[in-house]
Amino acid sequence: MGGGDGALTPPRWLRWSWVAPAAFLLVFLAYPLVVLIVTVTRTSEGALLDRLASPVIWQVTALATVQALMSTVLALVVGLPLANVTSRYRYRGRAFAQAVVTVPFVLPTVVVALAFRSVVGVGPSQGFWIVVLAHAYVNIAVVTRIVGAQWAQHSGDYELVARTLGATRTRAFIDVTLPSLRSAIAASAAVVFVFSFTSLGIVLLLGDASTRTLESQVLRQTSVLLDFPGAAATALVQLVVVTFVLLLGAAAARRAPARRSRPVSLRPLPPSAIGRAAVLATAGIGMLIVLVPVLALVITSLRGSDGWTLTWWTSLSSIDAGTTRLAPPAAAIATSLVLATVTALLAALVGGLAALTVLTPGRPRLVALIAVVPLGVSAATLGLGMLLAFGRPPLDLRASGLLIPIAHSLVAIPLVVAVVAPGVRSTDPRLASVAATLGATPSRAFWTAYGPVLRIVMVASAALAGAVSLGEFGAAAFLGRAASPTVPVQIVRLLGRPGEQSLGVAAVLAVILVIVTLAVVLIVDRWSAPARSSVRAPATVTP
Amino acid sequence: MTTRELLTPPRLAVEDLALGYEGVTFLTGVSLTVAASEIVAILGPSGSGKSTLLGEIAGVVPIPAGRILVDGTDVTTEPIHARGVGLIFQEPLLFPHLDVAANIAYGLRRHGWSKAAAAGRAGELLAWLGLEGYQRRRVGELSGGQAQRVALARALAPKPAVLCLDEPFSALDADLRRRLVTDVSAMLREAGVAAIHVTHDEDEARAIADRVIELSSLGRPR
């Protein structure tokens, strides 16, 4: 509701909805980042320059850049054909294929890493290419969803025009289709690059010296070398690179010609048998690529040296820890569930209020924009900043157990805003005016207009925040207490120990994470389905 | 009929065509010829298969049965780009990432024109349309009427033998439509193209065409 368009004045409380999220972001995002920067600059000048001049940072930056570029290219090579077949054609099983292709993205990275280990076996399972493969695997969904959404808007009429003007099929694709997808491709490539560049869980479990990232370097510097200024310098370099790439992506996306969006219309399969087979085969191969690692993971959780076994599943309550101290796996599940619940409530509350600012006139609506900032700040940077700001006297919040849910909320808030804000915006503000003319107070009118959509998007976004918390590794590794690890942290610890029991139990935990995560995503999908309308517009030359 | 007309094949001949789209058949046995510089208007209510007829002639919609001949050559199985049939949709569908001149030059470039020659021709066509100096304009800045004119120039530039117009004025307001109908009719005749114009508006059909035909009279219903 803009101030000038004659719409209803929002209820008084709504005009103050920006205060809580702004305060939260200020205290838990801005303050730790400031502390991080101050720590870097306060280090005696020589030391900071030494660290920035140290070849290690730049070697790691170069390694991570090459790795992230390769991962991005591979994700695009696999993702673009899948975007085409899962978002444009009408055939039985399309929705299922689209859902399956999304699975890797919602899987915790630690689970993906373990699944890849299960596929390639325990032997030479580490190195550059396996990391690149795993990164591409996780990010297929980023490409298929972002590019697919734009491709689905594409009726194919422009290509037909080009064809009638003498362009061959390939030529029309290059001249017309690709330019119209350029912004989506650039946007998704930027996201994939940033994800691969700042990867931690996959790099720790599948990587070697050739795949270090600045993120893993930060973890090493804080937990092994105890070099906090060095870690802060590394995090700063990463922050700069990530910001630069995201800005590049945003710039490329903005250059795209504005086009009004229209309802997605699925087209029939190509008339020729070859075309038909190509579409279906691409969808089938895509699903296979996604499902094989997950199946391998399930098999690992059910196999010992003597064949099939349920031993790993039954040893969840206590594990033969030998000399290392290890909490029982079941306790890790409980810890993760509690943290996920707190995160869901916190992120939905803060993110929901931030999203509502889009309804208020003037500057407060900036809060909705600012709430997306944590996307660009990696978990390790966030974790390190919070550790420096709240992890030691005079302000030690670690004992309160709130640091992890707060960090997870920061990671999840951009998602909450991304789900809630469009839902709120899609509601016709005149509904509130109508309610008011019928005698509703401002608050009552607000709930009459926005209540129905808010009920749906708030539950959906809270569940998503919970799923993020369940799978998050970086911040949990930084901020967690040794005695009560989360499931992803426990998986990494188990894999750090030798023995088939460690691998088996880790696989069991990973399978449980997969089941819980998929259950959450499926429920969210079902729950929010009625909110999305699936209007089918007539195809091109319909009679 | 003159001897010349008897000896030269019509620019477009549709023979015993079945009109079908996504499993629905509207008409069978559709036959029709259109001569050079002739404009034929096909009338019919929405959903009667008019667009399908144009789609089948242009090669955009698969042909269930029958033949399409352009200048006496059977193009029924030719791919879209090799048929010499242009198509104009209800919306101009100008390529949003190209400027006005590049849109018009697009088909020329596909037909082997050099960049400079295509740009020059685009300029001439713009002048012909009364849109001098519009070369570098972004297509988003054009009005509805201007955009449809540019689309017409783009379709005519590579000199197609046949041009199909699928209710190209239906998205425009009545006043603009009247003016454009007169202009377009003159341009089509000047270009020497065989034009098929489908519409559900009888006045528009009479204003633009040499012949007006009811679609249902062209074949047998199914």
PDB file of C-alpha atoms in Angstrom, chain A residues 201-385:
ATOM      1  CA  GLY A 201      30.588 -29.474   4.886  1.00  0.00           C
ATOM      2  CA  ILE A 202      31.240 -30.986   1.460  1.00  0.00           C
ATOM      3  CA  VAL A 203      34.807 -29.697   1.417  1.00  0.00           C
ATOM      4  CA  LEU A 204      35.542 -31.113   4.864  1.00  0.00           C
ATOM      5  CA  LEU A 205      34.191 -34.547   4.033  1.00  0.00           C
ATOM      6  CA  LEU A 206      35.160 -34.966   0.385  1.00  0.00           C
ATOM      7  CA  GLY A 207      37.950 -32.498  -0.173  1.00  0.00           C
ATOM      8  CA  ASP A 208      41.707 -32.597   0.009  1.00  0.00           C
ATOM      9  CA  ALA A 209      44.418 -29.938  -0.146  1.00  0.00           C
ATOM     10  CA  SER A 210      43.279 -28.945  -3.645  1.00  0.00           C
ATOM     11  CA  THR A 211      39.738 -28.007  -2.619  1.00  0.00           C
ATOM     12  CA  ARG A 212      40.218 -25.805   0.407  1.00  0.00           C
ATOM     13  CA  THR A 213      37.806 -22.892   0.628  1.00  0.00           C
ATOM     14  CA  LEU A 214      38.192 -19.683   2.604  1.00  0.00           C
ATOM     15  CA  GLU A 215      35.345 -21.003   4.734  1.00  0.00           C
ATOM     16  CA  SER A 216      37.213 -24.178   5.674  1.00  0.00           C
ATOM     17  CA  GLN A 217      40.302 -22.044   6.207  1.00  0.00           C
ATOM     18  CA  VAL A 218      38.392 -19.881   8.716  1.00  0.00           C
ATOM     19  CA  LEU A 219      37.338 -22.998  10.602  1.00  0.00           C
ATOM     20  CA  ARG A 220      40.902 -24.306  10.608  1.00  0.00           C
ATOM     21  CA  GLN A 221      42.334 -20.996  11.785  1.00  0.00           C
ATOM     22  CA  THR A 222      39.863 -20.734  14.653  1.00  0.00           C
ATOM     23  CA  SER A 223      39.737 -24.320  15.844  1.00  0.00           C
ATOM     24  CA  VAL A 224      43.199 -25.678  15.050  1.00  0.00           C
ATOM     25  CA  LEU A 225      45.583 -22.742  14.755  1.00  0.00           C
ATOM     26  CA  LEU A 226      43.710 -20.477  17.214  1.00  0.00           C
ATOM     27  CA  ASP A 227      44.616 -17.558  14.933  1.00  0.00           C
ATOM     28  CA  PHE A 228      41.569 -15.316  15.330  1.00  0.00           C
ATOM     29  CA  PRO A 229      42.925 -12.256  13.512  1.00  0.00           C
ATOM     30  CA  GLY A 230      43.988 -14.527  10.652  1.00  0.00           C
ATOM     31  CA  ALA A 231      40.533 -16.078  10.535  1.00  0.00           C
ATOM     32  CA  ALA A 232      38.927 -12.635  10.533  1.00  0.00           C
ATOM     33  CA  ALA A 233      41.149 -11.536   7.638  1.00  0.00           C
ATOM     34  CA  THR A 234      40.185 -14.669   5.696  1.00  0.00           C
ATOM     35  CA  ALA A 235      36.496 -14.139   6.400  1.00  0.00           C
ATOM     36  CA  LEU A 236      36.825 -10.546   5.228  1.00  0.00           C
ATOM     37  CA  VAL A 237      38.374 -11.565   1.900  1.00  0.00           C
ATOM     38  CA  GLN A 238      35.563 -14.072   1.436  1.00  0.00           C
ATOM     39  CA  LEU A 239      32.954 -11.439   2.267  1.00  0.00           C
ATOM     40  CA  VAL A 240      34.418  -9.133  -0.390  1.00  0.00           C
ATOM     41  CA  VAL A 241      34.496 -11.840  -3.093  1.00  0.00           C
ATOM     42  CA  VAL A 242      30.970 -13.040  -2.291  1.00  0.00           C
ATOM     43  CA  THR A 243      29.549  -9.505  -2.302  1.00  0.00           C
ATOM     44  CA  PHE A 244      31.257  -8.800  -5.616  1.00  0.00           C
ATOM     45  CA  VAL A 245      29.873 -11.942  -7.287  1.00  0.00           C
ATOM     46  CA  LEU A 246      26.353 -11.408  -5.940  1.00  0.00           C
ATOM     47  CA  LEU A 247      26.415  -7.815  -7.187  1.00  0.00           C
ATOM     48  CA  LEU A 248      27.589  -9.045 -10.604  1.00  0.00           C
ATOM     49  CA  GLY A 249      24.703 -11.509 -10.673  1.00  0.00           C
ATOM     50  CA  ALA A 250      22.220  -8.836  -9.638  1.00  0.00           C
ATOM     51  CA  ALA A 251      23.550  -6.450 -12.291  1.00  0.00           C
ATOM     52  CA  ALA A 252      23.220  -9.077 -14.996  1.00  0.00           C
ATOM     53  CA  ALA A 253      19.694  -9.835 -13.850  1.00  0.00           C
ATOM     54  CA  ARG A 254      18.730  -6.158 -13.885  1.00  0.00           C
ATOM     55  CA  ARG A 255      19.950  -5.641 -17.457  1.00  0.00           C
ATOM     56  CA  ALA A 256      17.309  -8.073 -18.641  1.00  0.00           C
ATOM     57  CA  PRO A 257      14.512  -6.487 -20.644  1.00  0.00           C
ATOM     58  CA  ALA A 258      11.433  -6.036 -18.534  1.00  0.00           C
ATOM     59  CA  ARG A 259       8.665  -8.370 -19.520  1.00  0.00           C
ATOM     60  CA  ARG A 260       5.326  -8.838 -17.906  1.00  0.00           C
ATOM     61  CA  SER A 261       5.022 -12.234 -16.346  1.00  0.00           C
ATOM     62  CA  ARG A 262       2.194 -14.442 -17.354  1.00  0.00           C
ATOM     63  CA  PRO A 263       0.780 -17.683 -16.047  1.00  0.00           C
ATOM     64  CA  VAL A 264       2.841 -20.721 -16.796  1.00  0.00           C
ATOM     65  CA  SER A 265       1.497 -22.709 -19.682  1.00  0.00           C
ATOM     66  CA  LEU A 266       2.818 -26.199 -20.220  1.00  0.00           C
ATOM     67  CA  ARG A 267       3.180 -27.284 -23.791  1.00  0.00           C
ATOM     68  CA  PRO A 268       2.548 -30.750 -25.211  1.00  0.00           C
ATOM     69  CA  LEU A 269       5.501 -33.031 -25.844  1.00  0.00           C
ATOM     70  CA  PRO A 270       7.199 -32.557 -29.216  1.00  0.00           C
ATOM     71  CA  PRO A 271       5.294 -34.361 -31.988  1.00  0.00           C
ATOM     72  CA  SER A 272       8.278 -36.350 -33.260  1.00  0.00           C
ATOM     73  CA  ALA A 273       9.171 -39.623 -31.572  1.00  0.00           C
ATOM     74  CA  ILE A 274      12.796 -38.527 -31.167  1.00  0.00           C
ATOM     75  CA  GLY A 275      11.831 -35.238 -29.547  1.00  0.00           C
ATOM     76  CA  ARG A 276       9.421 -37.004 -27.236  1.00  0.00           C
ATOM     77  CA  ALA A 277      12.028 -39.579 -26.227  1.00  0.00           C
ATOM     78  CA  ALA A 278      14.643 -36.862 -25.671  1.00  0.00           C
ATOM     79  CA  VAL A 279      12.414 -34.974 -23.232  1.00  0.00           C
ATOM     80  CA  LEU A 280      11.407 -38.063 -21.278  1.00  0.00           C
ATOM     81  CA  ALA A 281      14.943 -39.491 -21.246  1.00  0.00           C
ATOM     82  CA  THR A 282      16.373 -36.203 -19.965  1.00  0.00           C
ATOM     83  CA  ALA A 283      13.832 -36.146 -17.139  1.00  0.00           C
ATOM     84  CA  GLY A 284      14.554 -39.804 -16.352  1.00  0.00           C
ATOM     85  CA  ILE A 285      18.319 -39.374 -16.310  1.00  0.00           C
ATOM     86  CA  GLY A 286      17.927 -36.297 -14.107  1.00  0.00           C
ATOM     87  CA  MET A 287      15.941 -38.277 -11.562  1.00  0.00           C
ATOM     88  CA  LEU A 288      18.496 -41.086 -11.685  1.00  0.00           C
ATOM     89  CA  ILE A 289      21.366 -38.675 -11.047  1.00  0.00           C
ATOM     90  CA  VAL A 290      19.537 -37.355  -8.013  1.00  0.00           C
ATOM     91  CA  LEU A 291      18.366 -40.661  -6.568  1.00  0.00           C
ATOM     92  CA  VAL A 292      21.501 -42.816  -6.915  1.00  0.00           C
ATOM     93  CA  PRO A 293      23.497 -41.089  -4.125  1.00  0.00           C
ATOM     94  CA  VAL A 294      20.495 -41.139  -1.799  1.00  0.00           C
ATOM     95  CA  LEU A 295      19.957 -44.856  -2.424  1.00  0.00           C
ATOM     96  CA  ALA A 296      23.657 -45.503  -1.875  1.00  0.00           C
ATOM     97  CA  LEU A 297      23.324 -43.746   1.471  1.00  0.00           C
ATOM     98  CA  VAL A 298      20.411 -45.942   2.503  1.00  0.00           C
ATOM     99  CA  ILE A 299      22.379 -49.043   1.491  1.00  0.00           C
ATOM    100  CA  THR A 300      25.397 -47.890   3.516  1.00  0.00           C
ATOM    101  CA  SER A 301      23.161 -47.553   6.565  1.00  0.00           C
ATOM    102  CA  LEU A 302      22.041 -51.173   6.134  1.00  0.00           C
ATOM    103  CA  ARG A 303      25.330 -52.906   5.362  1.00  0.00           C
ATOM    104  CA  GLY A 304      28.229 -54.135   7.453  1.00  0.00           C
ATOM    105  CA  SER A 305      31.253 -56.238   6.547  1.00  0.00           C
ATOM    106  CA  ASP A 306      29.114 -59.366   6.925  1.00  0.00           C
ATOM    107  CA  GLY A 307      26.325 -58.229   4.633  1.00  0.00           C
ATOM    108  CA  TRP A 308      22.934 -56.715   5.392  1.00  0.00           C
ATOM    109  CA  THR A 309      22.428 -55.635   8.992  1.00  0.00           C
ATOM    110  CA  LEU A 310      20.298 -53.461  11.235  1.00  0.00           C
ATOM    111  CA  THR A 311      23.140 -53.049  13.735  1.00  0.00           C
ATOM    112  CA  TRP A 312      23.755 -49.388  12.903  1.00  0.00           C
ATOM    113  CA  TRP A 313      20.088 -48.570  13.310  1.00  0.00           C
ATOM    114  CA  THR A 314      19.913 -50.284  16.708  1.00  0.00           C
ATOM    115  CA  SER A 315      23.073 -48.673  18.036  1.00  0.00           C
ATOM    116  CA  LEU A 316      21.597 -45.168  17.910  1.00  0.00           C
ATOM    117  CA  SER A 317      21.059 -44.989  21.657  1.00  0.00           C
ATOM    118  CA  SER A 318      24.649 -45.764  22.541  1.00  0.00           C
ATOM    119  CA  ILE A 319      27.697 -46.061  20.422  1.00  0.00           C
ATOM    120  CA  ASP A 320      30.962 -47.812  21.215  1.00  0.00           C
ATOM    121  CA  ALA A 321      32.995 -44.669  21.447  1.00  0.00           C
ATOM    122  CA  GLY A 322      36.320 -46.281  22.309  1.00  0.00           C
ATOM    123  CA  THR A 323      38.654 -43.645  23.637  1.00  0.00           C
ATOM    124  CA  THR A 324      36.987 -40.639  22.006  1.00  0.00           C
ATOM    125  CA  ARG A 325      34.142 -38.988  23.824  1.00  0.00           C
ATOM    126  CA  LEU A 326      30.987 -39.191  21.723  1.00  0.00           C
ATOM    127  CA  ALA A 327      27.441 -38.345  22.683  1.00  0.00           C
ATOM    128  CA  PRO A 328      24.851 -41.007  21.818  1.00  0.00           C
ATOM    129  CA  PRO A 329      23.466 -40.401  18.307  1.00  0.00           C
ATOM    130  CA  ALA A 330      19.882 -40.296  19.578  1.00  0.00           C
ATOM    131  CA  ALA A 331      20.819 -37.323  21.770  1.00  0.00           C
ATOM    132  CA  ALA A 332      22.080 -35.480  18.707  1.00  0.00           C
ATOM    133  CA  ILE A 333      18.701 -35.996  17.067  1.00  0.00           C
ATOM    134  CA  ALA A 334      16.957 -34.562  20.126  1.00  0.00           C
ATOM    135  CA  THR A 335      19.350 -31.588  20.199  1.00  0.00           C
ATOM    136  CA  SER A 336      18.773 -30.887  16.514  1.00  0.00           C
ATOM    137  CA  LEU A 337      14.996 -31.084  16.848  1.00  0.00           C
ATOM    138  CA  VAL A 338      14.939 -28.663  19.793  1.00  0.00           C
ATOM    139  CA  LEU A 339      17.222 -26.196  17.987  1.00  0.00           C
ATOM    140  CA  ALA A 340      15.147 -26.517  14.816  1.00  0.00           C
ATOM    141  CA  THR A 341      11.938 -25.734  16.717  1.00  0.00           C
ATOM    142  CA  VAL A 342      13.424 -22.651  18.377  1.00  0.00           C
ATOM    143  CA  THR A 343      14.844 -21.523  15.028  1.00  0.00           C
ATOM    144  CA  ALA A 344      11.497 -22.026  13.304  1.00  0.00           C
ATOM    145  CA  LEU A 345       9.690 -19.832  15.840  1.00  0.00           C
ATOM    146  CA  LEU A 346      12.392 -17.145  15.969  1.00  0.00           C
ATOM    147  CA  ALA A 347      12.962 -16.934  12.204  1.00  0.00           C
ATOM    148  CA  ALA A 348       9.245 -16.916  11.397  1.00  0.00           C
ATOM    149  CA  LEU A 349       8.593 -14.157  13.940  1.00  0.00           C
ATOM    150  CA  VAL A 350      11.499 -11.906  12.942  1.00  0.00           C
ATOM    151  CA  GLY A 351      11.351 -12.700   9.220  1.00  0.00           C
ATOM    152  CA  GLY A 352       7.562 -12.423   9.131  1.00  0.00           C
ATOM    153  CA  LEU A 353       7.629  -8.967  10.740  1.00  0.00           C
ATOM    154  CA  ALA A 354      10.385  -7.927   8.332  1.00  0.00           C
ATOM    155  CA  ALA A 355       8.299  -9.137   5.392  1.00  0.00           C
ATOM    156  CA  LEU A 356       5.258  -7.170   6.593  1.00  0.00           C
ATOM    157  CA  THR A 357       7.253  -3.952   6.226  1.00  0.00           C
ATOM    158  CA  VAL A 358       6.631  -4.178   2.466  1.00  0.00           C
ATOM    159  CA  LEU A 359       3.092  -3.059   3.303  1.00  0.00           C
ATOM    160  CA  THR A 360       4.208   0.082   5.110  1.00  0.00           C
ATOM    161  CA  PRO A 361       4.938   3.306   3.304  1.00  0.00           C
ATOM    162  CA  GLY A 362       8.363   4.927   3.309  1.00  0.00           C
ATOM    163  CA  ARG A 363      11.685   3.834   4.626  1.00  0.00           C
ATOM    164  CA  PRO A 364      10.729   1.018   7.003  1.00  0.00           C
ATOM    165  CA  ARG A 365      10.123  -1.224   4.029  1.00  0.00           C
ATOM    166  CA  LEU A 366      13.890  -1.252   3.542  1.00  0.00           C
ATOM    167  CA  VAL A 367      14.010  -3.712   6.416  1.00  0.00           C
ATOM    168  CA  ALA A 368      12.608  -6.387   4.127  1.00  0.00           C
ATOM    169  CA  LEU A 369      15.530  -5.747   1.794  1.00  0.00           C
ATOM    170  CA  ILE A 370      18.115  -5.678   4.561  1.00  0.00           C
ATOM    171  CA  ALA A 371      16.812  -8.957   5.955  1.00  0.00           C
ATOM    172  CA  VAL A 372      18.148 -10.665   2.832  1.00  0.00           C
ATOM    173  CA  VAL A 373      21.713  -9.607   3.632  1.00  0.00           C
ATOM    174  CA  PRO A 374      22.589 -12.753   5.640  1.00  0.00           C
ATOM    175  CA  LEU A 375      22.422 -14.650   2.326  1.00  0.00           C
ATOM    176  CA  GLY A 376      25.715 -13.038   1.399  1.00  0.00           C
ATOM    177  CA  VAL A 377      27.370 -13.708   4.744  1.00  0.00           C
ATOM    178  CA  SER A 378      28.622 -17.258   5.036  1.00  0.00           C
ATOM    179  CA  ALA A 379      27.878 -19.406   8.046  1.00  0.00           C
ATOM    180  CA  ALA A 380      31.497 -19.499   9.171  1.00  0.00           C
ATOM    181  CA  THR A 381      31.813 -15.717   8.922  1.00  0.00           C
ATOM    182  CA  LEU A 382      28.593 -15.372  10.864  1.00  0.00           C
ATOM    183  CA  GLY A 383      29.681 -18.016  13.370  1.00  0.00           C
ATOM    184  CA  LEU A 384      33.087 -16.444  13.850  1.00  0.00           C
ATOM    185  CA  GLY A 385      31.590 -12.977  14.247  1.00  0.00           C
TER     186      GLY A 385
END
